[in-house]
Structures are given as C-alpha cells and as structure tokens.
mmCIF file of C-alpha atoms in Angstrom:
data_model
loop_
_atom_site.group_PDB
_atom_site.id
_atom_site.type_symbol
_atom_site.label_atom_id
_atom_site.label_comp_id
_atom_site.label_asym_id
_atom_site.label_seq_id
_atom_site.Cartn_x
_atom_site.Cartn_y
_atom_site.Cartn_z
ATOM 1 C CA MET B 1455 -0.093 0.812 0.123
ATOM 2 C CA ASN B 1456 1.536 3.530 -1.406
ATOM 3 C CA ALA B 1457 0.501 5.248 1.719
ATOM 4 C CA ASP B 1458 1.526 6.439 4.956
ATOM 5 C CA LEU B 1459 -2.169 8.103 5.430
ATOM 6 C CA VAL B 1460 -5.428 7.189 4.605
ATOM 7 C CA VAL B 1461 -7.998 9.751 4.413
ATOM 8 C CA VAL B 1462 -11.979 9.325 3.499
ATOM 9 C CA GLY B 1463 -14.192 11.857 2.436
ATOM 10 C CA SER B 1464 -12.318 14.831 0.246
ATOM 11 C CA GLY B 1465 -14.048 17.709 2.117
ATOM 12 C CA PHE B 1466 -13.147 20.789 4.199
ATOM 13 C CA PHE B 1467 -12.040 18.500 7.396
ATOM 14 C CA GLY B 1468 -9.910 15.833 5.138
ATOM 15 C CA LEU B 1469 -8.307 18.139 2.885
ATOM 16 C CA THR B 1470 -7.386 20.019 5.421
ATOM 17 C CA ILE B 1471 -6.122 16.853 7.185
ATOM 18 C CA ALA B 1472 -4.514 15.567 3.857
ATOM 19 C CA GLU B 1473 -2.560 18.818 2.962
ATOM 20 C CA ARG B 1474 -1.025 19.269 6.440
ATOM 21 C CA ALA B 1475 -0.048 15.737 7.100
ATOM 22 C CA ALA B 1476 1.413 16.082 3.146
ATOM 23 C CA THR B 1477 2.951 19.726 3.606
ATOM 24 C CA GLU B 1478 4.435 19.789 7.149
ATOM 25 C CA LEU B 1479 5.237 15.887 7.578
ATOM 26 C CA GLY B 1480 6.285 14.593 4.282
ATOM 27 C CA LEU B 1481 3.776 11.899 4.673
ATOM 28 C CA LYS B 1482 2.246 10.089 1.648
ATOM 29 C CA VAL B 1483 -1.775 10.754 1.711
ATOM 30 C CA ALA B 1484 -4.794 8.795 0.267
ATOM 31 C CA VAL B 1485 -7.989 10.191 -0.365
ATOM 32 C CA LEU B 1486 -10.914 8.712 -0.970
ATOM 33 C CA ASP B 1487 -14.174 10.205 -2.173
ATOM 34 C CA ARG B 1488 -17.574 8.246 -3.467
ATOM 35 C CA ARG B 1489 -18.565 10.758 -5.719
ATOM 36 C CA HIS B 1490 -17.141 12.643 -8.749
ATOM 37 C CA HIS B 1491 -15.705 15.464 -7.630
ATOM 38 C CA ILE B 1492 -13.736 16.774 -4.481
ATOM 39 C CA GLY B 1493 -14.813 19.233 -1.934
ATOM 40 C CA GLY B 1494 -17.682 17.643 -0.211
ATOM 41 C CA ASN B 1495 -20.872 19.669 0.383
ATOM 42 C CA ALA B 1496 -19.153 23.092 -0.740
ATOM 43 C CA TYR B 1497 -18.080 21.814 -4.661
ATOM 44 C CA SER B 1498 -19.270 24.622 -7.369
ATOM 45 C CA GLU B 1499 -18.881 24.723 -10.139
ATOM 46 C CA ASN B 1500 -20.040 27.319 -13.394
ATOM 47 C CA GLU B 1501 -23.837 26.060 -14.736
ATOM 48 C CA ALA B 1502 -23.484 24.577 -18.193
ATOM 49 C CA LYS B 1503 -25.604 28.045 -19.947
ATOM 50 C CA THR B 1504 -24.805 31.492 -17.983
ATOM 51 C CA GLY B 1505 -21.202 30.597 -16.699
ATOM 52 C CA ILE B 1506 -22.945 31.603 -13.612
ATOM 53 C CA GLU B 1507 -21.054 29.567 -10.695
ATOM 54 C CA VAL B 1508 -22.998 27.673 -8.783
ATOM 55 C CA HIS B 1509 -22.749 25.791 -5.445
ATOM 56 C CA ARG B 1510 -23.966 22.128 -5.867
ATOM 57 C CA TYR B 1511 -25.102 21.423 -2.290
ATOM 58 C CA GLY B 1512 -26.363 24.692 -1.176
ATOM 59 C CA ALA B 1513 -25.267 28.211 -0.541
ATOM 60 C CA HIS B 1514 -21.826 28.346 1.292
ATOM 61 C CA LEU B 1515 -20.486 31.168 2.927
ATOM 62 C CA PHE B 1516 -17.510 31.497 4.147
ATOM 63 C CA HIS B 1517 -16.660 33.661 7.265
ATOM 64 C CA THR B 1518 -14.528 32.886 10.557
ATOM 65 C CA SER B 1519 -13.202 35.046 13.600
ATOM 66 C CA ASN B 1520 -10.380 32.161 14.567
ATOM 67 C CA GLU B 1521 -7.197 33.944 13.233
ATOM 68 C CA ARG B 1522 -5.581 30.533 12.545
ATOM 69 C CA VAL B 1523 -8.068 29.335 10.512
ATOM 70 C CA TRP B 1524 -8.065 32.834 8.293
ATOM 71 C CA GLU B 1525 -4.299 32.918 7.793
ATOM 72 C CA TYR B 1526 -4.208 29.241 6.849
ATOM 73 C CA VAL B 1527 -7.361 29.094 4.166
ATOM 74 C CA ASN B 1528 -5.606 32.498 2.546
ATOM 75 C CA ARG B 1529 -2.664 30.335 1.468
ATOM 76 C CA PHE B 1530 -4.716 28.835 -1.071
ATOM 77 C CA THR B 1531 -7.532 31.776 -2.185
ATOM 78 C CA ALA B 1532 -7.758 34.992 -2.274
ATOM 79 C CA PHE B 1533 -11.166 36.453 -0.494
ATOM 80 C CA THR B 1534 -13.938 39.048 -2.181
ATOM 81 C CA SER B 1535 -15.267 41.671 0.078
ATOM 82 C CA TYR B 1536 -18.807 40.222 -0.013
ATOM 83 C CA GLN B 1537 -20.640 40.307 2.725
ATOM 84 C CA HIS B 1538 -23.681 38.031 3.773
ATOM 85 C CA LYS B 1539 -27.519 39.606 3.938
ATOM 86 C CA VAL B 1540 -30.297 37.645 4.010
ATOM 87 C CA TYR B 1541 -34.121 39.393 3.264
ATOM 88 C CA THR B 1542 -37.409 37.403 3.798
ATOM 89 C CA SER B 1543 -40.241 37.488 1.857
ATOM 90 C CA HIS B 1544 -43.357 37.603 4.936
ATOM 91 C CA LYS B 1545 -46.800 38.223 3.772
ATOM 92 C CA GLY B 1546 -46.209 40.062 0.216
ATOM 93 C CA GLU B 1547 -43.280 42.145 1.917
ATOM 94 C CA VAL B 1548 -39.631 42.154 2.582
ATOM 95 C CA TYR B 1549 -37.812 42.716 5.502
ATOM 96 C CA SER B 1550 -34.176 42.515 6.514
ATOM 97 C CA MET B 1551 -32.844 39.492 9.116
ATOM 98 C CA PRO B 1552 -31.796 38.807 11.112
ATOM 99 C CA ILE B 1553 -34.621 40.881 13.278
ATOM 100 C CA ASN B 1554 -33.013 44.259 13.175
ATOM 101 C CA LEU B 1555 -34.263 47.634 14.041
ATOM 102 C CA GLY B 1556 -34.765 48.294 10.814
ATOM 103 C CA THR B 1557 -37.480 44.927 10.892
ATOM 104 C CA ILE B 1558 -39.161 45.911 13.799
ATOM 105 C CA ASN B 1559 -39.356 49.335 12.857
ATOM 106 C CA GLN B 1560 -40.838 47.600 9.284
ATOM 107 C CA PHE B 1561 -43.214 45.113 10.932
ATOM 108 C CA PHE B 1562 -44.905 47.333 13.620
ATOM 109 C CA ARG B 1563 -45.111 50.456 11.251
ATOM 110 C CA SER B 1564 -43.114 52.553 13.657
ATOM 111 C CA SER B 1565 -40.003 54.342 14.426
ATOM 112 C CA MET B 1566 -38.734 53.215 17.563
ATOM 113 C CA GLY B 1567 -35.238 53.847 18.628
ATOM 114 C CA PRO B 1568 -33.452 51.104 20.428
ATOM 115 C CA GLY B 1569 -35.347 51.471 23.798
ATOM 116 C CA GLU B 1570 -38.081 51.900 22.723
ATOM 117 C CA ALA B 1571 -38.317 48.666 20.870
ATOM 118 C CA ARG B 1572 -36.033 46.518 23.302
ATOM 119 C CA ALA B 1573 -39.142 47.332 25.765
ATOM 120 C CA LEU B 1574 -41.277 46.587 23.368
ATOM 121 C CA ILE B 1575 -40.303 43.024 22.451
ATOM 122 C CA GLN B 1576 -39.477 42.630 26.172
ATOM 123 C CA GLU B 1577 -43.262 43.431 26.853
ATOM 124 C CA GLN B 1578 -44.440 40.332 24.269
ATOM 125 C CA ALA B 1579 -42.139 37.851 25.275
ATOM 126 C CA GLY B 1580 -43.440 38.508 28.846
ATOM 127 C CA GLU B 1581 -46.672 36.453 27.161
ATOM 128 C CA LEU B 1582 -44.591 33.257 29.226
ATOM 129 C CA ALA B 1583 -42.266 35.239 31.760
ATOM 130 C CA GLY B 1584 -41.283 32.822 34.388
ATOM 131 C CA THR B 1585 -42.303 29.267 32.724
ATOM 132 C CA ASP B 1586 -39.745 27.133 31.396
ATOM 133 C CA PRO B 1587 -40.834 25.964 27.587
ATOM 134 C CA GLN B 1588 -39.917 22.786 26.999
ATOM 135 C CA ASN B 1589 -41.138 22.817 23.145
ATOM 136 C CA LEU B 1590 -39.780 25.447 20.412
ATOM 137 C CA ASN B 1591 -42.517 27.608 19.729
ATOM 138 C CA ASP B 1592 -43.538 28.609 23.219
ATOM 139 C CA LYS B 1593 -39.790 28.814 23.773
ATOM 140 C CA GLY B 1594 -39.585 31.390 20.392
ATOM 141 C CA ILE B 1595 -42.735 32.944 21.867
ATOM 142 C CA GLN B 1596 -41.057 33.477 25.413
ATOM 143 C CA LEU B 1597 -38.141 34.708 23.320
ATOM 144 C CA ILE B 1598 -38.975 37.211 21.228
ATOM 145 C CA GLY B 1599 -42.734 37.752 21.846
ATOM 146 C CA ARG B 1600 -46.004 36.222 19.643
ATOM 147 C CA PRO B 1601 -46.278 38.185 16.652
ATOM 148 C CA LEU B 1602 -41.942 38.498 15.455
ATOM 149 C CA TYR B 1603 -42.187 34.803 15.852
ATOM 150 C CA GLU B 1604 -45.086 33.811 14.679
ATOM 151 C CA ALA B 1605 -44.434 36.100 11.371
ATOM 152 C CA PHE B 1606 -41.017 34.899 11.103
ATOM 153 C CA ILE B 1607 -39.363 31.789 12.481
ATOM 154 C CA LYS B 1608 -42.726 29.485 13.525
ATOM 155 C CA TYR B 1609 -43.139 28.191 10.020
ATOM 156 C CA TYR B 1610 -40.124 28.975 8.455
ATOM 157 C CA THR B 1611 -38.580 26.359 11.096
ATOM 158 C CA GLY B 1612 -41.391 24.483 11.005
ATOM 159 C CA LYS B 1613 -40.948 23.378 7.194
ATOM 160 C CA GLN B 1614 -36.912 23.265 7.970
ATOM 161 C CA TRP B 1615 -37.626 20.324 10.320
ATOM 162 C CA GLN B 1616 -41.254 19.410 8.544
ATOM 163 C CA THR B 1617 -42.554 19.345 12.043
ATOM 164 C CA ASP B 1618 -44.913 21.371 14.037
ATOM 165 C CA PRO B 1619 -42.519 23.703 15.978
ATOM 166 C CA LYS B 1620 -44.635 22.586 19.275
ATOM 167 C CA ASP B 1621 -43.534 19.082 18.642
ATOM 168 C CA LEU B 1622 -39.673 19.820 18.746
ATOM 169 C CA PRO B 1623 -37.578 20.608 21.969
ATOM 170 C CA ALA B 1624 -37.154 23.812 23.160
ATOM 171 C CA GLU B 1625 -33.011 23.537 23.254
ATOM 172 C CA ILE B 1626 -33.041 24.214 19.207
ATOM 173 C CA ILE B 1627 -33.089 27.576 19.868
ATOM 174 C CA SER B 1628 -31.470 28.625 23.296
ATOM 175 C CA ARG B 1629 -31.489 31.844 21.569
ATOM 176 C CA LEU B 1630 -32.779 33.975 18.904
ATOM 177 C CA PRO B 1631 -30.832 37.177 17.437
ATOM 178 C CA VAL B 1632 -32.557 40.551 17.906
ATOM 179 C CA ARG B 1633 -30.423 43.637 16.844
ATOM 180 C CA TYR B 1634 -31.362 46.617 17.986
ATOM 181 C CA ASN B 1635 -29.698 48.846 15.728
ATOM 182 C CA TYR B 1636 -30.022 48.598 11.882
ATOM 183 C CA ASP B 1637 -27.043 46.640 11.068
ATOM 184 C CA ASN B 1638 -28.219 43.491 8.884
ATOM 185 C CA ARG B 1639 -24.650 41.720 8.257
ATOM 186 C CA TYR B 1640 -26.071 38.319 8.804
ATOM 187 C CA PHE B 1641 -22.271 37.855 9.991
ATOM 188 C CA ASN B 1642 -20.701 39.148 12.819
ATOM 189 C CA ASP B 1643 -17.442 37.269 12.684
ATOM 190 C CA THR B 1644 -14.004 39.611 11.616
ATOM 191 C CA TYR B 1645 -13.649 37.943 8.176
ATOM 192 C CA GLU B 1646 -15.941 37.472 5.894
ATOM 193 C CA GLY B 1647 -16.283 36.894 1.963
ATOM 194 C CA LEU B 1648 -16.011 34.620 -1.021
ATOM 195 C CA PRO B 1649 -13.233 32.274 -2.641
ATOM 196 C CA VAL B 1650 -12.269 34.938 -5.556
ATOM 197 C CA ASP B 1651 -11.708 31.838 -7.943
ATOM 198 C CA GLY B 1652 -14.672 29.631 -6.201
ATOM 199 C CA TYR B 1653 -15.137 26.890 -4.402
ATOM 200 C CA THR B 1654 -13.263 24.358 -6.638
ATOM 201 C CA ALA B 1655 -10.428 26.317 -7.053
ATOM 202 C CA TRP B 1656 -10.023 26.802 -3.862
ATOM 203 C CA ILE B 1657 -10.382 23.234 -3.054
ATOM 204 C CA GLU B 1658 -8.141 21.466 -6.000
ATOM 205 C CA ARG B 1659 -5.252 24.107 -4.385
ATOM 206 C CA MET B 1660 -5.332 22.537 -1.263
ATOM 207 C CA ALA B 1661 -5.008 18.697 -2.867
ATOM 208 C CA ASP B 1662 -2.382 20.153 -5.437
ATOM 209 C CA HIS B 1663 0.657 18.360 -3.669
ATOM 210 C CA PRO B 1664 2.875 15.577 -5.064
ATOM 211 C CA ASN B 1665 2.149 13.497 -1.996
ATOM 212 C CA ILE B 1666 -1.345 13.551 -2.437
ATOM 213 C CA GLU B 1667 -3.189 11.128 -4.619
ATOM 214 C CA VAL B 1668 -6.878 11.638 -4.995
ATOM 215 C CA HIS B 1669 -9.356 9.017 -5.709
ATOM 216 C CA LEU B 1670 -12.447 9.842 -6.870
ATOM 217 C CA ASN B 1671 -15.885 7.668 -7.310
ATOM 218 C CA THR B 1672 -14.118 5.260 -4.399
ATOM 219 C CA ASP B 1673 -16.319 3.985 -1.577
ATOM 220 C CA PHE B 1674 -14.630 3.319 1.364
ATOM 221 C CA PHE B 1675 -16.897 -0.050 1.891
ATOM 222 C CA ASP B 1676 -16.581 -1.131 -1.484
ATOM 223 C CA GLY B 1677 -13.158 -2.868 -0.979
ATOM 224 C CA GLY B 1678 -10.276 -2.430 -3.155
ATOM 225 C CA GLU B 1679 -6.406 -1.482 -2.153
ATOM 226 C CA PHE B 1680 -7.496 1.339 0.035
ATOM 227 C CA GLY B 1681 -11.273 -0.467 1.301
ATOM 228 C CA ARG B 1682 -12.323 -0.544 4.966
ATOM 229 C CA GLU B 1683 -11.040 -4.286 5.224
ATOM 230 C CA ALA B 1684 -7.500 -3.439 3.509
ATOM 231 C CA VAL B 1685 -6.172 -0.661 6.117
ATOM 232 C CA ARG B 1686 -8.116 -1.397 9.137
ATOM 233 C CA GLY B 1687 -5.014 -2.106 11.307
ATOM 234 C CA GLN B 1688 -2.427 -1.655 8.544
ATOM 235 C CA VAL B 1689 -2.381 2.291 7.856
ATOM 236 C CA PRO B 1690 -3.731 5.237 10.397
ATOM 237 C CA VAL B 1691 -7.121 6.548 8.977
ATOM 238 C CA ILE B 1692 -9.169 10.019 9.328
ATOM 239 C CA TYR B 1693 -12.628 8.814 8.273
ATOM 240 C CA THR B 1694 -15.349 11.740 7.296
ATOM 241 C CA GLY B 1695 -18.335 9.660 6.428
ATOM 242 C CA PRO B 1696 -21.557 9.052 8.915
ATOM 243 C CA VAL B 1697 -19.660 7.693 11.617
ATOM 244 C CA ASP B 1698 -22.973 5.161 11.544
ATOM 245 C CA ARG B 1699 -22.448 3.924 8.573
ATOM 246 C CA TYR B 1700 -19.122 2.947 9.301
ATOM 247 C CA PHE B 1701 -20.267 0.732 12.069
ATOM 248 C CA ASP B 1702 -22.547 -0.751 9.735
ATOM 249 C CA TYR B 1703 -25.433 1.020 11.372
ATOM 250 C CA ALA B 1704 -24.704 -1.161 14.679
ATOM 251 C CA GLU B 1705 -26.309 0.823 16.935
ATOM 252 C CA GLY B 1706 -28.852 2.337 14.722
ATOM 253 C CA ASP B 1707 -29.426 4.604 12.006
ATOM 254 C CA LEU B 1708 -28.683 8.409 13.390
ATOM 255 C CA SER B 1709 -31.360 10.955 11.984
ATOM 256 C CA TRP B 1710 -30.323 14.012 10.098
ATOM 257 C CA ARG B 1711 -32.371 16.319 7.759
ATOM 258 C CA THR B 1712 -31.482 17.304 4.471
ATOM 259 C CA ILE B 1713 -32.795 19.403 1.387
ATOM 260 C CA ASP B 1714 -33.541 18.840 -2.099
ATOM 261 C CA LEU B 1715 -32.647 21.975 -4.198
ATOM 262 C CA GLU B 1716 -34.802 22.890 -7.362
ATOM 263 C CA GLU B 1717 -32.717 24.594 -9.910
ATOM 264 C CA GLU B 1718 -33.502 26.864 -12.717
ATOM 265 C CA VAL B 1719 -32.240 29.615 -15.348
ATOM 266 C CA LEU B 1720 -34.358 32.151 -15.867
ATOM 267 C CA PRO B 1721 -34.246 34.507 -19.088
ATOM 268 C CA ILE B 1722 -33.982 37.715 -17.512
ATOM 269 C CA GLU B 1723 -30.691 39.694 -15.943
ATOM 270 C CA ASP B 1724 -32.213 39.479 -11.755
ATOM 271 C CA PHE B 1725 -34.841 37.957 -10.040
ATOM 272 C CA GLN B 1726 -34.811 38.965 -6.496
ATOM 273 C CA GLY B 1727 -32.003 41.384 -6.223
ATOM 274 C CA CYS B 1728 -29.953 39.345 -3.655
ATOM 275 C CA SER B 1729 -28.611 36.610 -2.923
ATOM 276 C CA VAL B 1730 -30.804 34.367 -0.415
ATOM 277 C CA MET B 1731 -34.669 35.273 0.052
ATOM 278 C CA ASN B 1732 -36.098 33.386 2.889
ATOM 279 C CA TYR B 1733 -40.213 32.106 2.610
ATOM 280 C CA PRO B 1734 -41.462 32.042 6.169
ATOM 281 C CA ASP B 1735 -45.038 31.735 5.407
ATOM 282 C CA GLU B 1736 -46.742 28.380 5.696
ATOM 283 C CA ASP B 1737 -47.885 28.314 2.312
ATOM 284 C CA VAL B 1738 -44.575 28.502 0.620
ATOM 285 C CA PRO B 1739 -43.268 25.185 0.261
ATOM 286 C CA TYR B 1740 -39.826 26.545 0.097
ATOM 287 C CA THR B 1741 -37.746 27.757 3.052
ATOM 288 C CA ARG B 1742 -35.693 29.897 0.310
ATOM 289 C CA ILE B 1743 -34.341 31.256 -2.969
ATOM 290 C CA HIS B 1744 -30.400 31.556 -3.427
ATOM 291 C CA GLU B 1745 -29.791 33.361 -6.676
ATOM 292 C CA PHE B 1746 -26.081 33.175 -7.316
ATOM 293 C CA ARG B 1747 -25.123 35.984 -9.541
ATOM 294 C CA HIS B 1748 -25.367 38.393 -6.019
ATOM 295 C CA PHE B 1749 -22.392 36.403 -4.685
ATOM 296 C CA HIS B 1750 -20.047 37.551 -6.810
ATOM 297 C CA PRO B 1751 -21.190 41.018 -8.044
ATOM 298 C CA GLU B 1752 -17.784 42.122 -9.547
ATOM 299 C CA ARG B 1753 -17.779 39.410 -11.971
ATOM 300 C CA ASP B 1754 -19.111 40.185 -15.517
ATOM 301 C CA TYR B 1755 -21.978 37.524 -15.722
ATOM 302 C CA THR B 1756 -24.306 37.518 -18.542
ATOM 303 C CA LYS B 1757 -27.255 39.932 -18.557
ATOM 304 C CA ASP B 1758 -29.268 37.738 -20.482
ATOM 305 C CA ALA B 1759 -30.072 35.397 -17.776
ATOM 306 C CA THR B 1760 -29.795 34.068 -14.084
ATOM 307 C CA VAL B 1761 -29.559 31.309 -12.251
ATOM 308 C CA ILE B 1762 -32.030 30.539 -8.839
ATOM 309 C CA MET B 1763 -32.418 27.507 -7.127
ATOM 310 C CA ARG B 1764 -35.325 26.848 -4.418
ATOM 311 C CA GLU B 1765 -34.494 25.032 -0.882
ATOM 312 C CA PHE B 1766 -36.993 22.010 0.599
ATOM 313 C CA SER B 1767 -36.047 20.714 3.894
ATOM 314 C CA ARG B 1768 -36.656 17.117 5.025
ATOM 315 C CA PHE B 1769 -35.863 13.987 7.048
ATOM 316 C CA ALA B 1770 -33.008 12.341 5.242
ATOM 317 C CA GLU B 1771 -33.964 8.727 4.208
ATOM 318 C CA LYS B 1772 -31.560 5.967 2.897
ATOM 319 C CA GLY B 1773 -29.381 7.304 0.402
ATOM 320 C CA ASP B 1774 -30.611 10.949 0.887
ATOM 321 C CA GLU B 1775 -27.265 12.943 1.337
ATOM 322 C CA PRO B 1776 -27.230 14.065 5.193
ATOM 323 C CA TYR B 1777 -26.852 17.823 5.621
ATOM 324 C CA TYR B 1778 -27.874 18.848 9.651
ATOM 325 C CA PRO B 1779 -27.965 16.123 12.180
ATOM 326 C CA VAL B 1780 -31.052 15.982 14.576
ATOM 327 C CA ASN B 1781 -29.746 15.090 18.024
ATOM 328 C CA THR B 1782 -32.502 13.894 19.523
ATOM 329 C CA ALA B 1783 -32.164 12.274 22.914
ATOM 330 C CA VAL B 1784 -32.477 8.874 20.874
ATOM 331 C CA ASP B 1785 -30.050 9.776 18.723
ATOM 332 C CA ARG B 1786 -27.430 11.032 21.647
ATOM 333 C CA GLU B 1787 -28.106 7.304 22.978
ATOM 334 C CA LYS B 1788 -27.107 6.243 19.558
ATOM 335 C CA LEU B 1789 -24.093 8.365 19.829
ATOM 336 C CA LEU B 1790 -22.046 7.001 23.521
ATOM 337 C CA ALA B 1791 -22.417 3.433 21.649
ATOM 338 C CA TYR B 1792 -20.545 4.680 18.357
ATOM 339 C CA ARG B 1793 -18.051 6.451 20.507
ATOM 340 C CA ASP B 1794 -17.298 3.352 22.782
ATOM 341 C CA LEU B 1795 -16.859 1.263 19.167
ATOM 342 C CA ALA B 1796 -15.143 4.040 17.576
ATOM 343 C CA ARG B 1797 -12.699 3.981 21.037
ATOM 344 C CA GLY B 1798 -12.157 0.346 19.977
ATOM 345 C CA GLU B 1799 -10.647 1.135 16.787
ATOM 346 C CA GLU B 1800 -7.097 1.010 15.775
ATOM 347 C CA SER B 1801 -5.831 3.938 14.464
ATOM 348 C CA VAL B 1802 -9.205 5.216 13.557
ATOM 349 C CA LEU B 1803 -9.540 8.949 14.271
ATOM 350 C CA PHE B 1804 -13.287 10.170 13.052
ATOM 351 C CA GLY B 1805 -13.850 13.835 11.913
ATOM 352 C CA GLY B 1806 -15.929 16.875 10.367
ATOM 353 C CA ARG B 1807 -20.009 17.068 10.227
ATOM 354 C CA LEU B 1808 -20.633 13.310 9.153
ATOM 355 C CA GLY B 1809 -17.736 11.687 11.293
ATOM 356 C CA THR B 1810 -18.420 13.632 14.405
ATOM 357 C CA TYR B 1811 -22.365 14.123 13.862
ATOM 358 C CA LYS B 1812 -22.243 18.054 14.831
ATOM 359 C CA TYR B 1813 -23.220 20.601 12.492
ATOM 360 C CA LEU B 1814 -20.239 22.481 11.386
ATOM 361 C CA ASP B 1815 -19.788 25.696 9.535
ATOM 362 C CA MET B 1816 -16.626 25.558 6.858
ATOM 363 C CA HIS B 1817 -14.631 27.381 9.658
ATOM 364 C CA MET B 1818 -15.172 24.799 12.738
ATOM 365 C CA ALA B 1819 -14.220 22.102 10.364
ATOM 366 C CA ILE B 1820 -11.650 23.332 9.058
ATOM 367 C CA GLY B 1821 -10.146 24.784 13.041
ATOM 368 C CA SER B 1822 -11.251 20.933 14.263
ATOM 369 C CA ALA B 1823 -8.869 19.859 11.702
ATOM 370 C CA LEU B 1824 -6.283 21.582 12.505
ATOM 371 C CA SER B 1825 -6.263 20.652 15.903
ATOM 372 C CA MET B 1826 -6.486 17.212 15.360
ATOM 373 C CA PHE B 1827 -3.112 17.783 13.026
ATOM 374 C CA ASP B 1828 -1.751 19.074 15.882
ATOM 375 C CA ASN B 1829 -2.923 17.320 19.191
ATOM 376 C CA LYS B 1830 -2.835 13.507 17.209
ATOM 377 C CA ILE B 1831 -1.183 13.210 13.575
ATOM 378 C CA LYS B 1832 1.564 15.148 14.529
ATOM 379 C CA PRO B 1833 2.946 13.653 17.637
ATOM 380 C CA HIS B 1834 2.433 10.382 16.214
ATOM 381 C CA PHE B 1835 4.087 10.687 12.880
ATOM 382 C CA SER B 1836 7.161 13.322 14.025
ATOM 383 C CA GLY B 1837 7.108 12.150 17.936
ATOM 384 C CA GLY B 1838 6.089 8.102 17.849
ATOM 385 C CA ALA B 1839 2.995 8.495 20.008
ATOM 386 C CA LYS B 1840 0.077 6.186 20.450
ATOM 387 C CA LEU B 1841 -2.276 7.221 17.716
ATOM 388 C CA GLU B 1842 -5.678 7.098 20.079
ATOM 389 C CA SER B 1843 -8.988 6.305 17.780
ATOM 390 C CA GLY B 1844 -11.958 7.838 17.909
ATOM 391 C CA GLY B 1845 -13.072 11.815 17.696
ATOM 392 C CA VAL B 1846 -16.444 11.019 18.042
ATOM 393 C CA ASP B 1847 -18.634 13.218 20.969
ATOM 394 C CA ALA B 1848 -21.884 13.143 22.715
#
C-alpha cells in the first residue's frame, strides 16, 4: 500500500488533514471520495448555459473570527469583500434578517429607537415570563414575543424540520438574535468573503501536492486497495463519512435532515435582487431561494439569464445526502454507543460533520482539523506517540 495515511472524504476537514500531513510531515496521503468530485458539499461549478458559479449543495458562505483559520485558508485563495445579507418575504413584503431595528420598525409600522424597541419586545415576550418552555414554539414566544416569532420563525422552522414547532424541543433555539440597531449583516465574524476564483479552485489548490493522491468514485466500503478491510489496522485512517455507516449501523441509524434543491435558469438578468430570500410563510413549500449571480457582483456575468435554486427541507432517508444532525435524545444515546465503538478501532480518527455527528460550518471544520493534526497526527508521526482512536463526542 503506497500511503502513510488514508483520508476518507475530500471535504474541508479531510483535505485540511491531507494537506498538513503532506506539506508539514512529508507523508504520502490517499484521499478517497465516493463522488465524482472533491470538496464535499462545498463543491461549486459554473452552470453550463450562463457561466454563473453555482454551489451544487446549497449556498456556502465563508466567515470566521479564528485568526489561525483565516491565515490558513488565505494560503490557497484570496477572498472577495462580499458581506452576506439575507432578506425574508412575509405576506408580500420584504424584510431584512436577522431581526433588527429596521425589521421591527417596518413590521410594527413605527419609528422606535433602540430602547423603545427593546421594551416592546420584552413586553411581548412577557406572555410566557417565568415559565420553563419545553417546546420550540413556546420558547420562541418567550424569547422574542408572539408577533415576530409567528411572522418570521414559526413556519420557517416548521418547514425546516417538517415538524410542528410545538413538537420540537426548546433547546433547538436557546436564543434568537434580535439586533436593536440597523446592522443587517448576517454574520458577526471578523472575516467574511467568498473565494475569488470559486470554491472548487480553492479546494483543488489544497489537494495540489505531489504527496497527495485523490481517488474519486471510490467508496471506502466497496473493497479495493484502500477499502476499509484492506487498511484497517494497517495504516492510520481519518474517516469523515457518516459514523453510523462506518460501523454498519450496528447501534442504529442516526437521524438527519436533508435538503432538495430545485434549480432553474431564467431568461432575465435579475430575479430577486439579492443572494438569498427566505420564505417564512406556511403556504410557500420551500424555505428559501438562492440567486447565485449576487454572490459575485464583481464578475461580468451575462445579463441575459440568471440561475436560481429553491431549497426544500425534509428528514433524510437511506440514500439521501445528510446535511444537519437532528440530534434527538435517542440519537445521543446511539452516539454514545458509537463513541465507544470508535475508541475500540485501531488507528482510526473520526472527524468532520458526518464523522462526529455535529453541524460544522466550514471554518469550524477547518479549525477542528488543524487541532486534530496538532494534537494527534503530528505527535504520532513525528514523535512516535500512540494514535488513540476516536473523535466522536456525544
């Protein structure tokens, strides 16, 4: 076997490990991916008719306040000055999100200052003051009051989870952001932007090292030179696929939400005037629409057409692409069992969103990969430290 390390999955977690191992330690790394492309869900490509860059698995927005992550990613790409701003269409009127002073004044047809708005929201949230809500619906009302909650959160969340918020646990929304100023930036991080040349160019640069071999259309569970049975116990493995799949669902299936994406090319220059428009009303089946030309206003895209993508959310079934961990109490019990199984493996580290059953933004995946490299991989290969298997938390 011509590899010192096998990485299963070519998303940001796996590629960060592979790049660091190859560059800093000189290791030969085999990266496997069952798809026809690298990059995991961050993969993007130009739509054939328009040339507009489309994020194939839903919009990806890079942002971070982690200085080390920001320094690391800038080795492979420059970033635009894009600032993500989201709008929401409620009952035929467009508001800015997250809820801010502009949203509040528009919704209540008022011109309140920060203090007045804060007092109003506190008064409306007082409907459930002193109670201990056990479901998301009541918790949402307690946090921001019934009017704003029902307009912008209730049905949007219900569509996301395909579940009535009264049947969802309160901890899903431990807080709801409300800004008592006119700041309508979606993220508060120090750094934000989109890769100048697109996500795929960034990803390909991470993998562009003579010690890294990428094997696409290669399923870790289908056998072959780098299959699970061939590498188990023979070479360290970084596994970033679904943790339950690794153990053949021995402790049961973990539950996930997935999204369906409906793409359309329209013969107009601009459909909605922004990159993301949310639809929180119950009578609209999708949760939001992405219009990709707005992610890169600096590019000279065609004025004859635009690309939009409607996003629908539902529970994942076998064969679906898992996106967001549902993380019920039953799921956490299963995860404890998988954590024990993971510790019992020989030289296998579990990482990334699927491998740890945690929703990780891109910067979080990269940061956790850098930490794993520092704390486990580098000490093992450069200092002979024992490689303790695991990485699955519960």
